[in-house]
Tab-separated table of C-alpha atoms and ligand atoms in Angstrom:
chain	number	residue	atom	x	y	z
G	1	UNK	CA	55.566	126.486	155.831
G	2	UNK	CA	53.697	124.203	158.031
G	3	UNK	CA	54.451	124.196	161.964
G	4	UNK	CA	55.656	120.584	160.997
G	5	UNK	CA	57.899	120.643	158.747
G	6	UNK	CA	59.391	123.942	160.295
G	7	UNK	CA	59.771	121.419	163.777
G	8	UNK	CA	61.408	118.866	162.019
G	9	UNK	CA	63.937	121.676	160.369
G	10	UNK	CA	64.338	122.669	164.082
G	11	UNK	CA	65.215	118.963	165.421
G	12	UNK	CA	67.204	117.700	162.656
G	13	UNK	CA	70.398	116.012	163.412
G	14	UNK	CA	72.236	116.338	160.094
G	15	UNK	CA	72.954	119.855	158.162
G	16	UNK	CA	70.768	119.730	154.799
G	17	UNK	CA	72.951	122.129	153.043
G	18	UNK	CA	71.402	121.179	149.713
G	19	UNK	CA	69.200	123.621	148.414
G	20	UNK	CA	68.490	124.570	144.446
G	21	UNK	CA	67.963	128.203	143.831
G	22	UNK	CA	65.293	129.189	141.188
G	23	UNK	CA	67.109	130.024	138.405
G	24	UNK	CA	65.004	133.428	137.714
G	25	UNK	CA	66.173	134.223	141.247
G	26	UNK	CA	69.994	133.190	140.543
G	27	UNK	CA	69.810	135.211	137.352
G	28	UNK	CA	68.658	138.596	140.102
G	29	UNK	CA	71.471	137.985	141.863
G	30	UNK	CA	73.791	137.481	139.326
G	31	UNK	CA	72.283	141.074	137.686
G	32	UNK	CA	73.215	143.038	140.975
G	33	UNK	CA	76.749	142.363	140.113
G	34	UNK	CA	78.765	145.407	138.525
G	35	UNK	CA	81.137	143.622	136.589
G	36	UNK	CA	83.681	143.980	134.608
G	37	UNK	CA	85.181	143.447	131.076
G	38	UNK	CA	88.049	140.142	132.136
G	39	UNK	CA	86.067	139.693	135.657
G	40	UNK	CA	86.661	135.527	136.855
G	41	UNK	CA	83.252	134.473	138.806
G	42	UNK	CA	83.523	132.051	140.756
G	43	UNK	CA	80.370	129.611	142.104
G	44	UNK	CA	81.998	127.941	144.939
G	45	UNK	CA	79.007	125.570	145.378
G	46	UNK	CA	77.694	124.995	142.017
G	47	UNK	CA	75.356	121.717	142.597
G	48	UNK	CA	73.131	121.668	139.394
G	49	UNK	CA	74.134	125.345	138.127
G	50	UNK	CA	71.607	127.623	138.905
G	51	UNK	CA	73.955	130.575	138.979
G	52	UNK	CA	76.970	129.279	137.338
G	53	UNK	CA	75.145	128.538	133.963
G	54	UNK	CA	74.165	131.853	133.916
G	55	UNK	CA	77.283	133.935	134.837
G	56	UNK	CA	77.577	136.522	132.052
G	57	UNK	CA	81.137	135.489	131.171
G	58	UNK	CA	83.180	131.964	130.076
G	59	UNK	CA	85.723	133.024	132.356
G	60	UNK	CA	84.539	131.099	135.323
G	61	UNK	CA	85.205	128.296	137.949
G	62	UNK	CA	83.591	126.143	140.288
G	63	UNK	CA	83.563	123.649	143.032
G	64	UNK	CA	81.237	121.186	144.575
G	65	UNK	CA	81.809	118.985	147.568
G	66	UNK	CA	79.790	116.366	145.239
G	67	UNK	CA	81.740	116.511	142.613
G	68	UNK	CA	85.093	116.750	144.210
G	69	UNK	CA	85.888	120.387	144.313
G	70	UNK	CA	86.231	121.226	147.783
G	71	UNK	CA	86.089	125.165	148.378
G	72	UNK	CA	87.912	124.983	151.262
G	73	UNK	CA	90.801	122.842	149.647
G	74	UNK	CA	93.846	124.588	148.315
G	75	UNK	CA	92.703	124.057	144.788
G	76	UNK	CA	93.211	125.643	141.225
G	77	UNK	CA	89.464	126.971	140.954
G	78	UNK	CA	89.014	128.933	143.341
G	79	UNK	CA	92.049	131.380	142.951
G	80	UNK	CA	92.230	134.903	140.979
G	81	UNK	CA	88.721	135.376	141.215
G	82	UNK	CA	86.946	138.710	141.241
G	83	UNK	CA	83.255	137.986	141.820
G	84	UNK	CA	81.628	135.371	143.986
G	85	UNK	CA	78.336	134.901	143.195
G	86	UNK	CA	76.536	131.794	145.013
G	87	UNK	CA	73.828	130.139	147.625
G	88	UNK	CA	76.560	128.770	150.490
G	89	UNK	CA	75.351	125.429	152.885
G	90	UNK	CA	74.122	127.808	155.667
G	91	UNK	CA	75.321	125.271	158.216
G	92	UNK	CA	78.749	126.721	157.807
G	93	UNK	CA	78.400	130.133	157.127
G	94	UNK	CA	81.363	131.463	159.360
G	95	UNK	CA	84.012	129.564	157.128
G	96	UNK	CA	82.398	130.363	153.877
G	97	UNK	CA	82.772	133.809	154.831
G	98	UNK	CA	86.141	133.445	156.261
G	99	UNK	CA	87.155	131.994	152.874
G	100	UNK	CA	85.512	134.427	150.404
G	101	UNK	CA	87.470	136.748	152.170
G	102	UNK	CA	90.720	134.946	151.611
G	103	UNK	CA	90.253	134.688	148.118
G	104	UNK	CA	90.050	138.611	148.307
G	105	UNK	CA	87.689	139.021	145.265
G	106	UNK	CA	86.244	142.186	144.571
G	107	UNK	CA	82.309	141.354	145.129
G	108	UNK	CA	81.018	138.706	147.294
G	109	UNK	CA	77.323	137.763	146.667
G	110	UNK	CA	75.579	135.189	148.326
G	111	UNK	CA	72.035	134.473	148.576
G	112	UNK	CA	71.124	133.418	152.717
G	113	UNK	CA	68.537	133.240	155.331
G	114	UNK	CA	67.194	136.807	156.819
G	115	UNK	CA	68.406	135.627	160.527
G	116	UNK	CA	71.770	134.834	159.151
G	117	UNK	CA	72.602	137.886	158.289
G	118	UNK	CA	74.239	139.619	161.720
G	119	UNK	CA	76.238	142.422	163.055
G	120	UNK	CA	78.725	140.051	163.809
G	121	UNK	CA	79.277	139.094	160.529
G	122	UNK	CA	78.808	142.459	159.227
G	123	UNK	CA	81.834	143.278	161.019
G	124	UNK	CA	83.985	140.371	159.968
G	125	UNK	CA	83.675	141.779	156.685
G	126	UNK	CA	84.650	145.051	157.478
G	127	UNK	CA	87.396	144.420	159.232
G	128	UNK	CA	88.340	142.866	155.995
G	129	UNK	CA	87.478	145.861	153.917
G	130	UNK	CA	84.287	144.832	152.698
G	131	UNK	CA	81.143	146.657	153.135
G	132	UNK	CA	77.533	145.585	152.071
G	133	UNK	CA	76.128	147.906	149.478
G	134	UNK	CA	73.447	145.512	148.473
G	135	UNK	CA	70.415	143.507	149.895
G	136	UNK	CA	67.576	142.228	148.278
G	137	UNK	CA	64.779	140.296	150.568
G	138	UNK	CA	63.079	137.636	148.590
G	139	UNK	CA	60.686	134.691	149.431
G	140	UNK	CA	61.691	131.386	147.755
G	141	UNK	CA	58.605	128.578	148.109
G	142	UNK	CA	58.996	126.160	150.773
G	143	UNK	CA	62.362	127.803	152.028
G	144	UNK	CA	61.891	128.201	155.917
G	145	UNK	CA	61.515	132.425	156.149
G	146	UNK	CA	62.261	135.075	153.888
G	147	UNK	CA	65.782	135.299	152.216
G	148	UNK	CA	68.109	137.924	150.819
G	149	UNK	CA	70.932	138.370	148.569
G	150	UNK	CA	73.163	140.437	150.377
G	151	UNK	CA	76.235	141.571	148.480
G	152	UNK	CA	79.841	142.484	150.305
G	153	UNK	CA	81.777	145.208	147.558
G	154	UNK	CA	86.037	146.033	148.465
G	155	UNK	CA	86.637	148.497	146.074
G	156	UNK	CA	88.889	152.147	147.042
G	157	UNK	CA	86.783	154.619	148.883
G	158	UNK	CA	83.978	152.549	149.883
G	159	UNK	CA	84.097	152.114	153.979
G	160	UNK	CA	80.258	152.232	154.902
G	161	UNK	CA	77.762	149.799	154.903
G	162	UNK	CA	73.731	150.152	153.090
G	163	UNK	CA	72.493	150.053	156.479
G	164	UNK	CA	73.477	150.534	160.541
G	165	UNK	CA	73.812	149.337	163.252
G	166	UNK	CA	75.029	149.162	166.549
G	167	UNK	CA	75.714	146.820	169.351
G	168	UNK	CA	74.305	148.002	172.397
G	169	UNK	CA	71.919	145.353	174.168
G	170	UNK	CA	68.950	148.233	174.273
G	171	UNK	CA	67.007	148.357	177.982
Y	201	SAM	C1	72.546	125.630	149.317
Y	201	SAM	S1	73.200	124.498	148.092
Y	201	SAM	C2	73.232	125.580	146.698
Y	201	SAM	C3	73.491	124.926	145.378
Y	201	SAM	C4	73.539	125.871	144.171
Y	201	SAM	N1	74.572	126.912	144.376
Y	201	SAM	C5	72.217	126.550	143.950
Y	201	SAM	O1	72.058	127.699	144.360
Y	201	SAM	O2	71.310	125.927	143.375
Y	201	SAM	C6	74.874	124.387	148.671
Y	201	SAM	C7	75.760	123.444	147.870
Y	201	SAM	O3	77.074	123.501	148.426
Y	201	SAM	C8	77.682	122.215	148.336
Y	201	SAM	N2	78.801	122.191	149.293
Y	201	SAM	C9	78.752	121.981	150.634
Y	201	SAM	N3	79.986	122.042	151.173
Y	201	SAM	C10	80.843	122.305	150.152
Y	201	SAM	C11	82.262	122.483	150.061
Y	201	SAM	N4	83.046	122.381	151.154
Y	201	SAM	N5	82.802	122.755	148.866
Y	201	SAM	C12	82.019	122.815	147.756
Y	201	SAM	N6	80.690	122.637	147.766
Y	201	SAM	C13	80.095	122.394	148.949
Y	201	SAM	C14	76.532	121.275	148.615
Y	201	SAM	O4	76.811	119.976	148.106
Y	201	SAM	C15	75.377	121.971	147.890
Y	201	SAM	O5	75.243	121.497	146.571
């Protein structure tokens, strides 16, 4: 990416939450997912349908702000679901998080920036009983830095994460 359009990313004033995954790379994510025979998907943020066209299973919903289907409204989509599968608008990652985890599904997979991934947020889904037990680092063209799926599993007898960490400020 050029120093200028990574400077105008930097001084925007509006989110542009609007990005279409490659549908090859939708499809990898979509593959990590262990799923099972009656599992609901749900794409929270469906936009054209990268992923949710190719969820391996009829038994699926979706919303999109566009069209309507506001994730965070109390709606009938977004209920019973046991995998989400998505790309989320990065400009509001905390709540996306915060409302996977109400939904309580049993994988959470969502394609994001590198820096976005933190300890912080690590721990919010711990607390919560999810644990990461995927990440696959990926360069999509013209996307500002690499990206990864990173996938978030709440199953019995799972209670560490695919990597470590810790949160001393090192001197
Ligand atoms: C990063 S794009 C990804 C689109 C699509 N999932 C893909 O990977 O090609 C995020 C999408 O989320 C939608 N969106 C933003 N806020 C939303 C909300 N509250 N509920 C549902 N969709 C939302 C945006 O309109 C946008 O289409």
């Amino acid at each position: 990416m050029s120093s200028e359009i990574s400077h105008k990313i930097k001084q925007r004033k509006s989110a542009n939450d609007v990005f279409i995954t490659p549908r090859p790379l939708a499809k990898l994510a979509i593959d990590m997912v262990d799923h099972q025979e009656g599992d609901i998907w749900l794409d929270p943020f469906r936009n054209s349908g990268s992923y949710y066209d190719q969820f391996p299973t009829d038994n699926k919903n979706w919303c999109e702000i566009l069209e309507g289907r506001d994730f965070f409204e109390n709606n009938n989509f977004a209920w019973d679901t046991d995998v989400i599968c998505s790309n989320p608008p990065y400009s509001i990652l905390d709540k996306v998080i915060a409302r996977s985890i109400e939904l309580q599904p049993r994988v959470i997979n969502y394609l994001i920036g590198i820096n976005n991934l933190t300890a912080r947020r690590i721990e919010i889904f711990n607390k919560s009983g999810y644990y990461l037990t995927k990440l696959h680092m990926c360069k999509v063209y013209k996307w500002y830095g690499m990206s990864i799926i990173v996938q978030f599993e709440k199953r019995e007898g799972l209670d560490t994460n695919l990597i470590s960490f810790d949160r001393m400020v090192w001197r």
